PDB file of C-alpha atoms in Angstrom:
ATOM      1  CA  MET K  46       0.000   0.000   0.000  1.00  0.00           C
ATOM      2  CA  ASN K  47       1.470   3.317  -1.124  1.00  0.00           C
ATOM      3  CA  LEU K  48       0.647   5.841   1.600  1.00  0.00           C
ATOM      4  CA  LYS K  49       1.691   8.749  -0.611  1.00  0.00           C
ATOM      5  CA  THR K  50      -0.965   7.688  -3.112  1.00  0.00           C
ATOM      6  CA  LYS K  51      -3.551   7.504  -0.320  1.00  0.00           C
ATOM      7  CA  ILE K  52      -2.613  10.992   0.880  1.00  0.00           C
ATOM      8  CA  ASN K  53      -3.002  12.353  -2.640  1.00  0.00           C
ATOM      9  CA  GLU K  54      -6.414  10.640  -2.925  1.00  0.00           C
ATOM     10  CA  LEU K  55      -7.521  12.284   0.301  1.00  0.00           C
ATOM     11  CA  LYS K  56      -6.455  15.712  -0.900  1.00  0.00           C
ATOM     12  CA  LYS K  57      -8.072  15.277  -4.321  1.00  0.00           C
ATOM     13  CA  ASN K  58     -11.218  13.266  -3.577  1.00  0.00           C
ATOM     14  CA  GLY K  59     -11.683  13.830   0.132  1.00  0.00           C
ATOM     15  CA  ILE K  60     -11.782  10.096   0.824  1.00  0.00           C
ATOM     16  CA  THR K  61      -9.656   6.948   0.553  1.00  0.00           C
ATOM     17  CA  VAL K  62      -9.728   3.351   1.826  1.00  0.00           C
ATOM     18  CA  LEU K  63      -6.863   1.368   3.355  1.00  0.00           C
ATOM     19  CA  PRO K  64      -7.516  -2.381   2.874  1.00  0.00           C
ATOM     20  CA  ASN K  65      -6.484  -5.325   5.076  1.00  0.00           C
ATOM     21  CA  ILE K  66      -5.559  -3.408   8.225  1.00  0.00           C
ATOM     22  CA  LEU K  67      -7.256  -5.949  10.523  1.00  0.00           C
ATOM     23  CA  SER K  68      -7.646  -9.687  10.008  1.00  0.00           C
ATOM     24  CA  LYS K  69     -11.048 -11.383   9.777  1.00  0.00           C
ATOM     25  CA  LYS K  70     -10.456 -13.005  13.168  1.00  0.00           C
ATOM     26  CA  GLU K  71      -9.612  -9.673  14.784  1.00  0.00           C
ATOM     27  CA  CYS K  72     -12.814  -8.173  13.374  1.00  0.00           C
ATOM     28  CA  GLU K  73     -14.887 -11.049  14.738  1.00  0.00           C
ATOM     29  CA  ASN K  74     -13.320 -10.693  18.186  1.00  0.00           C
ATOM     30  CA  TYR K  75     -13.983  -6.955  18.278  1.00  0.00           C
ATOM     31  CA  ILE K  76     -17.622  -7.487  17.283  1.00  0.00           C
ATOM     32  CA  LEU K  77     -18.036  -9.861  20.227  1.00  0.00           C
ATOM     33  CA  ILE K  78     -16.762  -7.107  22.515  1.00  0.00           C
ATOM     34  CA  PHE K  79     -19.132  -4.527  20.991  1.00  0.00           C
ATOM     35  CA  GLU K  80     -22.098  -6.854  21.397  1.00  0.00           C
ATOM     36  CA  LYS K  81     -21.163  -7.504  25.021  1.00  0.00           C
ATOM     37  CA  ILE K  82     -21.117  -3.755  25.681  1.00  0.00           C
ATOM     38  CA  ILE K  83     -24.455  -3.286  23.910  1.00  0.00           C
ATOM     39  CA  LYS K  84     -25.991  -6.019  26.060  1.00  0.00           C
ATOM     40  CA  LYS K  85     -24.746  -4.256  29.174  1.00  0.00           C
ATOM     41  CA  LEU K  86     -25.971  -0.846  27.987  1.00  0.00           C
ATOM     42  CA  SER K  87     -29.373  -2.231  27.038  1.00  0.00           C
ATOM     43  CA  LYS K  88     -29.950  -3.188  30.663  1.00  0.00           C
ATOM     44  CA  SER K  89     -29.244   0.377  31.741  1.00  0.00           C
ATOM     45  CA  LYS K  90     -31.249   1.758  28.772  1.00  0.00           C
ATOM     46  CA  LYS K  91     -28.411   4.013  27.654  1.00  0.00           C
ATOM     47  CA  ASN K  92     -27.397   4.724  24.046  1.00  0.00           C
ATOM     48  CA  VAL K  93     -29.031   1.590  22.649  1.00  0.00           C
ATOM     49  CA  PHE K  94     -31.481   1.679  19.756  1.00  0.00           C
ATOM     50  CA  SER K  95     -33.411  -0.834  17.739  1.00  0.00           C
ATOM     51  CA  THR K  96     -32.431   0.951  14.480  1.00  0.00           C
ATOM     52  CA  CYS K  97     -28.874   1.955  15.353  1.00  0.00           C
ATOM     53  CA  GLN K  98     -26.631   0.738  18.163  1.00  0.00           C
ATOM     54  CA  PHE K  99     -23.830   3.074  19.148  1.00  0.00           C
ATOM     55  CA  ILE K 100     -21.202   3.188  21.873  1.00  0.00           C
ATOM     56  CA  ASP K 101     -19.638   6.531  22.752  1.00  0.00           C
ATOM     57  CA  ASN K 102     -16.008   6.235  23.847  1.00  0.00           C
ATOM     58  CA  PRO K 103     -15.881   2.438  23.408  1.00  0.00           C
ATOM     59  CA  PHE K 104     -12.508   2.240  25.191  1.00  0.00           C
ATOM     60  CA  ARG K 105     -14.213   3.556  28.357  1.00  0.00           C
ATOM     61  CA  HIS K 106     -16.248   0.349  28.479  1.00  0.00           C
ATOM     62  CA  GLU K 107     -13.397  -1.993  27.476  1.00  0.00           C
ATOM     63  CA  LYS K 108      -9.876  -0.603  27.786  1.00  0.00           C
ATOM     64  CA  LYS K 109      -8.379  -2.912  25.153  1.00  0.00           C
ATOM     65  CA  LEU K 110     -10.459  -1.032  22.545  1.00  0.00           C
ATOM     66  CA  VAL K 111      -8.074   1.897  22.928  1.00  0.00           C
ATOM     67  CA  LYS K 112      -5.905   0.042  20.390  1.00  0.00           C
ATOM     68  CA  LEU K 113      -8.437   1.010  17.722  1.00  0.00           C
ATOM     69  CA  ILE K 114      -7.564   4.709  17.858  1.00  0.00           C
ATOM     70  CA  TYR K 115      -3.910   4.302  16.811  1.00  0.00           C
ATOM     71  CA  ARG K 116      -2.466   2.665  13.701  1.00  0.00           C
ATOM     72  CA  LYS K 117       0.978   3.240  12.238  1.00  0.00           C
ATOM     73  CA  GLN K 118      -0.519   3.712   8.770  1.00  0.00           C
ATOM     74  CA  LEU K 119      -2.912   6.359  10.061  1.00  0.00           C
ATOM     75  CA  ASP K 120      -0.151   8.024  12.052  1.00  0.00           C
ATOM     76  CA  LYS K 121       1.956   8.505   8.935  1.00  0.00           C
ATOM     77  CA  ILE K 122      -0.989   9.947   7.021  1.00  0.00           C
ATOM     78  CA  PHE K 123      -2.214  12.322   9.737  1.00  0.00           C
ATOM     79  CA  SER K 124       1.310  13.428  10.677  1.00  0.00           C
ATOM     80  CA  ASN K 125       1.626  14.503   7.048  1.00  0.00           C
ATOM     81  CA  LEU K 126      -1.796  16.099   6.628  1.00  0.00           C
ATOM     82  CA  LEU K 127      -2.166  17.668  10.106  1.00  0.00           C
ATOM     83  CA  ASP K 128       1.067  17.516  12.102  1.00  0.00           C
ATOM     84  CA  LYS K 129       2.778  15.127  14.496  1.00  0.00           C
ATOM     85  CA  ASP K 130       0.756  16.476  17.418  1.00  0.00           C
ATOM     86  CA  TYR K 131      -2.684  15.607  16.011  1.00  0.00           C
ATOM     87  CA  VAL K 132      -5.181  14.315  18.592  1.00  0.00           C
ATOM     88  CA  LEU K 133      -8.402  12.345  18.905  1.00  0.00           C
ATOM     89  CA  ILE K 134     -11.547  14.499  18.962  1.00  0.00           C
ATOM     90  CA  ASP K 135     -14.195  11.804  19.264  1.00  0.00           C
ATOM     91  CA  SER K 136     -14.637   8.037  19.035  1.00  0.00           C
ATOM     92  CA  VAL K 137     -17.842   6.049  18.621  1.00  0.00           C
ATOM     93  CA  ALA K 138     -18.693   2.466  17.620  1.00  0.00           C
ATOM     94  CA  VAL K 139     -21.818   2.190  15.467  1.00  0.00           C
ATOM     95  CA  ASN K 140     -23.915  -0.655  14.091  1.00  0.00           C
ATOM     96  CA  ARG K 141     -26.793   0.347  11.794  1.00  0.00           C
ATOM     97  CA  LYS K 142     -28.822  -2.804  12.150  1.00  0.00           C
ATOM     98  CA  LEU K 143     -32.528  -3.288  12.777  1.00  0.00           C
ATOM     99  CA  ARG K 144     -32.708  -4.992  16.159  1.00  0.00           C
ATOM    100  CA  PRO K 145     -36.234  -6.050  17.227  1.00  0.00           C
ATOM    101  CA  ASP K 146     -34.726  -7.297  20.508  1.00  0.00           C
ATOM    102  CA  LEU K 147     -33.888  -3.705  21.480  1.00  0.00           C
ATOM    103  CA  LYS K 148     -36.089  -0.720  22.221  1.00  0.00           C
ATOM    104  CA  GLU K 149     -35.587   2.817  20.979  1.00  0.00           C
ATOM    105  CA  GLY K 150     -33.517   4.911  23.373  1.00  0.00           C
ATOM    106  CA  LYS K 151     -34.119   8.481  24.479  1.00  0.00           C
ATOM    107  CA  ARG K 152     -31.200   9.984  22.589  1.00  0.00           C
ATOM    108  CA  CYS K 153     -31.780  10.996  18.978  1.00  0.00           C
ATOM    109  CA  VAL K 154     -29.828   8.938  16.451  1.00  0.00           C
ATOM    110  CA  SER K 155     -27.852  11.349  14.283  1.00  0.00           C
ATOM    111  CA  GLY K 156     -26.188  11.003  10.913  1.00  0.00           C
ATOM    112  CA  GLY K 157     -29.214  10.106   8.805  1.00  0.00           C
ATOM    113  CA  ASN K 158     -29.219  13.407   6.899  1.00  0.00           C
ATOM    114  CA  TRP K 159     -26.563  15.132   4.802  1.00  0.00           C
ATOM    115  CA  HIS K 160     -23.978  16.774   7.040  1.00  0.00           C
ATOM    116  CA  VAL K 161     -20.274  17.364   7.579  1.00  0.00           C
ATOM    117  CA  ASP K 162     -18.133  16.634  10.642  1.00  0.00           C
ATOM    118  CA  SER K 163     -16.233  19.915  10.297  1.00  0.00           C
ATOM    119  CA  ARG K 164     -17.276  23.247  11.833  1.00  0.00           C
ATOM    120  CA  TYR K 165     -18.721  26.536  10.559  1.00  0.00           C
ATOM    121  CA  LEU K 166     -17.756  30.092  11.487  1.00  0.00           C
ATOM    122  CA  ASN K 167     -20.021  32.900  10.305  1.00  0.00           C
ATOM    123  CA  ASN K 168     -21.918  30.316   8.240  1.00  0.00           C
ATOM    124  CA  LYS K 169     -18.769  29.364   6.325  1.00  0.00           C
ATOM    125  CA  ARG K 170     -17.169  25.959   6.781  1.00  0.00           C
ATOM    126  CA  LEU K 171     -13.562  25.755   7.889  1.00  0.00           C
ATOM    127  CA  GLU K 172     -11.059  25.040   5.145  1.00  0.00           C
ATOM    128  CA  LYS K 173     -10.653  21.450   3.967  1.00  0.00           C
ATOM    129  CA  GLY K 174      -7.928  19.446   5.660  1.00  0.00           C
ATOM    130  CA  PHE K 175      -8.739  20.744   9.149  1.00  0.00           C
ATOM    131  CA  GLY K 176      -9.733  17.290  10.400  1.00  0.00           C
ATOM    132  CA  TYR K 177     -10.280  13.691   9.308  1.00  0.00           C
ATOM    133  CA  VAL K 178     -12.522  10.769  10.218  1.00  0.00           C
ATOM    134  CA  ALA K 179     -11.151   7.222  10.114  1.00  0.00           C
ATOM    135  CA  ILE K 180     -13.724   4.411   9.983  1.00  0.00           C
ATOM    136  CA  THR K 181     -12.602   0.895  10.847  1.00  0.00           C
ATOM    137  CA  MET K 182     -14.939  -1.646   9.216  1.00  0.00           C
ATOM    138  CA  PHE K 183     -15.597  -4.850  11.147  1.00  0.00           C
ATOM    139  CA  ASN K 184     -18.091  -6.278   8.648  1.00  0.00           C
ATOM    140  CA  ASP K 185     -18.042  -5.991   4.881  1.00  0.00           C
ATOM    141  CA  TRP K 186     -19.665  -2.658   4.026  1.00  0.00           C
ATOM    142  CA  THR K 187     -21.939  -3.259   1.036  1.00  0.00           C
ATOM    143  CA  ASN K 188     -24.879  -1.745  -0.813  1.00  0.00           C
ATOM    144  CA  ASP K 189     -27.153  -3.998   1.225  1.00  0.00           C
ATOM    145  CA  ASN K 190     -26.136  -3.195   4.797  1.00  0.00           C
ATOM    146  CA  SER K 191     -26.421   0.551   5.293  1.00  0.00           C
ATOM    147  CA  ALA K 192     -23.053   1.690   3.944  1.00  0.00           C
ATOM    148  CA  THR K 193     -22.371   5.404   4.498  1.00  0.00           C
ATOM    149  CA  LEU K 194     -23.179   7.605   1.479  1.00  0.00           C
ATOM    150  CA  PHE K 195     -20.963  10.506   0.416  1.00  0.00           C
ATOM    151  CA  VAL K 196     -20.848  13.235  -2.227  1.00  0.00           C
ATOM    152  CA  PRO K 197     -17.507  12.936  -4.113  1.00  0.00           C
ATOM    153  CA  LYS K 198     -15.161  15.930  -3.806  1.00  0.00           C
ATOM    154  CA  SER K 199     -17.680  17.888  -1.721  1.00  0.00           C
ATOM    155  CA  HIS K 200     -14.853  18.654   0.731  1.00  0.00           C
ATOM    156  CA  ASN K 201     -13.892  21.401  -1.718  1.00  0.00           C
ATOM    157  CA  ARG K 202     -17.133  23.263  -0.924  1.00  0.00           C
ATOM    158  CA  ARG K 203     -17.551  25.541   2.076  1.00  0.00           C
ATOM    159  CA  ASP K 204     -21.318  25.957   2.145  1.00  0.00           C
ATOM    160  CA  ARG K 205     -23.788  23.803   4.067  1.00  0.00           C
ATOM    161  CA  PRO K 206     -25.492  20.819   2.458  1.00  0.00           C
ATOM    162  CA  ASN K 207     -29.280  20.739   2.466  1.00  0.00           C
ATOM    163  CA  ARG K 208     -29.937  18.081   5.094  1.00  0.00           C
ATOM    164  CA  ASN K 209     -32.693  16.545   2.975  1.00  0.00           C
ATOM    165  CA  GLY K 210     -31.152  17.401  -0.397  1.00  0.00           C
ATOM    166  CA  ASN K 211     -30.872  15.122  -3.418  1.00  0.00           C
ATOM    167  CA  TYR K 212     -27.187  14.888  -4.378  1.00  0.00           C
ATOM    168  CA  PRO K 213     -25.230  12.584  -6.698  1.00  0.00           C
ATOM    169  CA  CYS K 214     -23.575  10.281  -4.208  1.00  0.00           C
ATOM    170  CA  LYS K 215     -21.674   7.041  -3.792  1.00  0.00           C
ATOM    171  CA  PRO K 216     -21.722   4.348  -1.095  1.00  0.00           C
ATOM    172  CA  LEU K 217     -18.628   3.852   1.053  1.00  0.00           C
ATOM    173  CA  LEU K 218     -17.791   0.199   0.412  1.00  0.00           C
ATOM    174  CA  GLY K 219     -15.038  -1.971   1.844  1.00  0.00           C
ATOM    175  CA  LYS K 220     -14.106  -5.369   3.206  1.00  0.00           C
ATOM    176  CA  ALA K 221     -14.017  -6.143   6.917  1.00  0.00           C
ATOM    177  CA  GLY K 222     -10.646  -5.018   8.275  1.00  0.00           C
ATOM    178  CA  SER K 223     -10.449  -1.974   5.999  1.00  0.00           C
ATOM    179  CA  ILE K 224     -10.118   1.592   7.261  1.00  0.00           C
ATOM    180  CA  ALA K 225     -11.765   4.407   5.317  1.00  0.00           C
ATOM    181  CA  ILE K 226     -10.505   7.954   5.847  1.00  0.00           C
ATOM    182  CA  PHE K 227     -12.374  11.058   4.790  1.00  0.00           C
ATOM    183  CA  ASP K 228     -12.010  14.806   5.185  1.00  0.00           C
ATOM    184  CA  THR K 229     -14.399  16.121   7.848  1.00  0.00           C
ATOM    185  CA  GLY K 230     -15.679  18.580   5.240  1.00  0.00           C
ATOM    186  CA  LEU K 231     -16.969  15.772   2.990  1.00  0.00           C
ATOM    187  CA  TRP K 232     -20.761  15.737   2.677  1.00  0.00           C
ATOM    188  CA  HIS K 233     -22.050  12.384   3.897  1.00  0.00           C
ATOM    189  CA  LYS K 234     -24.895  10.589   5.639  1.00  0.00           C
ATOM    190  CA  ALA K 235     -25.644   7.163   7.067  1.00  0.00           C
ATOM    191  CA  GLY K 236     -27.390   4.579   4.951  1.00  0.00           C
ATOM    192  CA  GLU K 237     -30.768   3.184   5.936  1.00  0.00           C
ATOM    193  CA  ALA K 238     -30.651   0.567   8.675  1.00  0.00           C
ATOM    194  CA  SER K 239     -30.794  -3.025   7.434  1.00  0.00           C
ATOM    195  CA  LYS K 240     -31.180  -6.497   8.904  1.00  0.00           C
ATOM    196  CA  SER K 241     -27.419  -7.117   8.670  1.00  0.00           C
ATOM    197  CA  ASN K 242     -24.561  -6.071  10.913  1.00  0.00           C
ATOM    198  CA  ARG K 243     -22.512  -3.083   9.815  1.00  0.00           C
ATOM    199  CA  TRP K 244     -20.196  -2.416  12.725  1.00  0.00           C
ATOM    200  CA  GLY K 245     -17.717   0.399  12.412  1.00  0.00           C
ATOM    201  CA  VAL K 246     -15.648   2.564  14.740  1.00  0.00           C
ATOM    202  CA  PHE K 247     -15.616   6.235  13.751  1.00  0.00           C
ATOM    203  CA  ASN K 248     -12.563   8.118  15.044  1.00  0.00           C
ATOM    204  CA  TYR K 249     -12.366  11.871  14.470  1.00  0.00           C
ATOM    205  CA  TYR K 250      -8.858  13.427  14.467  1.00  0.00           C
ATOM    206  CA  GLY K 251      -7.809  17.074  14.471  1.00  0.00           C
ATOM    207  CA  PRO K 252      -4.985  19.467  15.404  1.00  0.00           C
ATOM    208  CA  TRP K 253      -3.618  19.394  18.955  1.00  0.00           C
ATOM    209  CA  PHE K 254      -5.319  22.651  19.957  1.00  0.00           C
ATOM    210  CA  MET K 255      -8.838  21.485  19.005  1.00  0.00           C
ATOM    211  CA  LYS K 256     -11.199  20.778  21.898  1.00  0.00           C
ATOM    212  CA  PRO K 257     -12.291  17.094  22.121  1.00  0.00           C
ATOM    213  CA  TYR K 258     -15.930  16.089  22.573  1.00  0.00           C
ATOM    214  CA  PHE K 259     -15.057  14.624  25.983  1.00  0.00           C
ATOM    215  CA  ASP K 260     -12.376  15.214  28.625  1.00  0.00           C
ATOM    216  CA  PHE K 261     -10.390  12.025  28.012  1.00  0.00           C
ATOM    217  CA  PRO K 262      -7.754  12.516  30.770  1.00  0.00           C
ATOM    218  CA  LYS K 263     -10.451  12.959  33.422  1.00  0.00           C
ATOM    219  CA  MET K 264     -12.523  10.152  31.904  1.00  0.00           C
ATOM    220  CA  MET K 265      -9.742   7.577  31.909  1.00  0.00           C
ATOM    221  CA  GLY K 266      -7.547   8.875  34.747  1.00  0.00           C
ATOM    222  CA  HIS K 267      -3.787   9.222  35.099  1.00  0.00           C
ATOM    223  CA  LYS K 268      -3.278   5.601  36.128  1.00  0.00           C
ATOM    224  CA  PHE K 269      -4.582   4.623  32.692  1.00  0.00           C
ATOM    225  CA  ALA K 270      -2.105   7.048  31.092  1.00  0.00           C
ATOM    226  CA  ARG K 271       0.792   5.106  32.623  1.00  0.00           C
ATOM    227  CA  GLN K 272      -0.551   1.879  31.093  1.00  0.00           C
ATOM    228  CA  ILE K 273      -0.649   3.042  27.463  1.00  0.00           C
ATOM    229  CA  SER K 274       1.934   4.024  24.880  1.00  0.00           C
ATOM    230  CA  LYS K 275       3.240   7.547  24.253  1.00  0.00           C
ATOM    231  CA  PRO K 276       1.317   7.875  20.966  1.00  0.00           C
ATOM    232  CA  LEU K 277      -1.921   6.951  22.742  1.00  0.00           C
ATOM    233  CA  ARG K 278      -1.262   9.424  25.567  1.00  0.00           C
ATOM    234  CA  LYS K 279      -0.767  12.125  22.967  1.00  0.00           C
ATOM    235  CA  LEU K 280      -3.936  11.171  21.077  1.00  0.00           C
ATOM    236  CA  LEU K 281      -5.995  11.247  24.288  1.00  0.00           C
ATOM    237  CA  HIS K 282      -4.802  14.800  25.146  1.00  0.00           C
ATOM    238  CA  TYR K 283      -2.584  13.914  28.096  1.00  0.00           C
ATOM    239  CA  ASN K 284       0.101  16.045  26.385  1.00  0.00           C
ATOM    240  CA  SER K 285      -2.142  19.045  25.801  1.00  0.00           C
ATOM    241  CA  ILE K 286      -3.714  19.823  29.173  1.00  0.00           C
ATOM    242  CA  PRO K 287      -3.296  23.586  29.721  1.00  0.00           C
ATOM    243  CA  PRO K 288      -2.001  24.900  33.054  1.00  0.00           C
ATOM    244  CA  ILE K 289      -4.586  26.204  35.559  1.00  0.00           C
ATOM    245  CA  ASN K 290      -3.127  29.724  35.450  1.00  0.00           C
ATOM    246  CA  GLU K 291       0.047  31.661  34.683  1.00  0.00           C
ATOM    247  CA  LEU K 292       1.570  30.660  38.038  1.00  0.00           C
ATOM    248  CA  GLU K 293       1.622  26.990  37.143  1.00  0.00           C
ATOM    249  CA  ILE K 294       4.531  25.768  35.033  1.00  0.00           C
ATOM    250  CA  ALA K 295       3.131  24.653  31.706  1.00  0.00           C
ATOM    251  CA  LYS K 296       4.546  21.144  31.908  1.00  0.00           C
ATOM    252  CA  LYS K 297       1.257  19.658  30.842  1.00  0.00           C
ATOM    253  CA  LEU K 298       1.208  21.476  27.532  1.00  0.00           C
ATOM    254  CA  ILE K 299       3.627  19.667  25.249  1.00  0.00           C
ATOM    255  CA  LYS K 300       3.996  20.741  21.638  1.00  0.00           C
ATOM    256  CA  ASN K 301       6.626  19.391  19.247  1.00  0.00           C
ATOM    257  CA  ASN K 302       8.363  22.094  17.227  1.00  0.00           C
TER     258      ASN K 302
END
């Protein structure tokens, strides 16, 4: 796999797919973990839906899932496109499967309309290349199991998509074990839920100074930080905690120059 080619595809098309990152057996084992978490959450009636099962911060529920936020191939790509200090902004495991054994939850299921994962200032989207989403596929993503839809090269636009618009689009397809990467400015939406599994972990990455969706250091604790690798500590913002005030030495704010 030529990573330079993948980087050029991302810049030009806003999306690329890295095949064969995980083995079939690894995918099957991860799915078992996701299903175990869903079973536990269903008893507490949190974040579990009959049309879409999702797990915010999956590594909070099972610490070994933290491995899914770092890959050497991704590190080389994001170090090139962002910088070496890029961080994780959000992580969620999603399965868009119709599950009659589950009830609808209280939280609204998002992603079913056209949207971007970037941000807008004064009604103008931030420039392309500000952030990227990496989706690890644990099942084959096909036309029949709710594959994500996207509008090719829409990352070049800076206006807002009509949430219910009719756009020429393509399905995001790939074999289990693949990782798809797309620019957060790419217009996309989730496919309709089906009767088949379509597990994926969506990891959102951005520059080191971007605020994450959750306070990972407080969530996981400093004992956890000592148990993981340096790249993972960096991704989870342990290197970018600002000092309380000007009297505190800024040891917690580490930036490579």
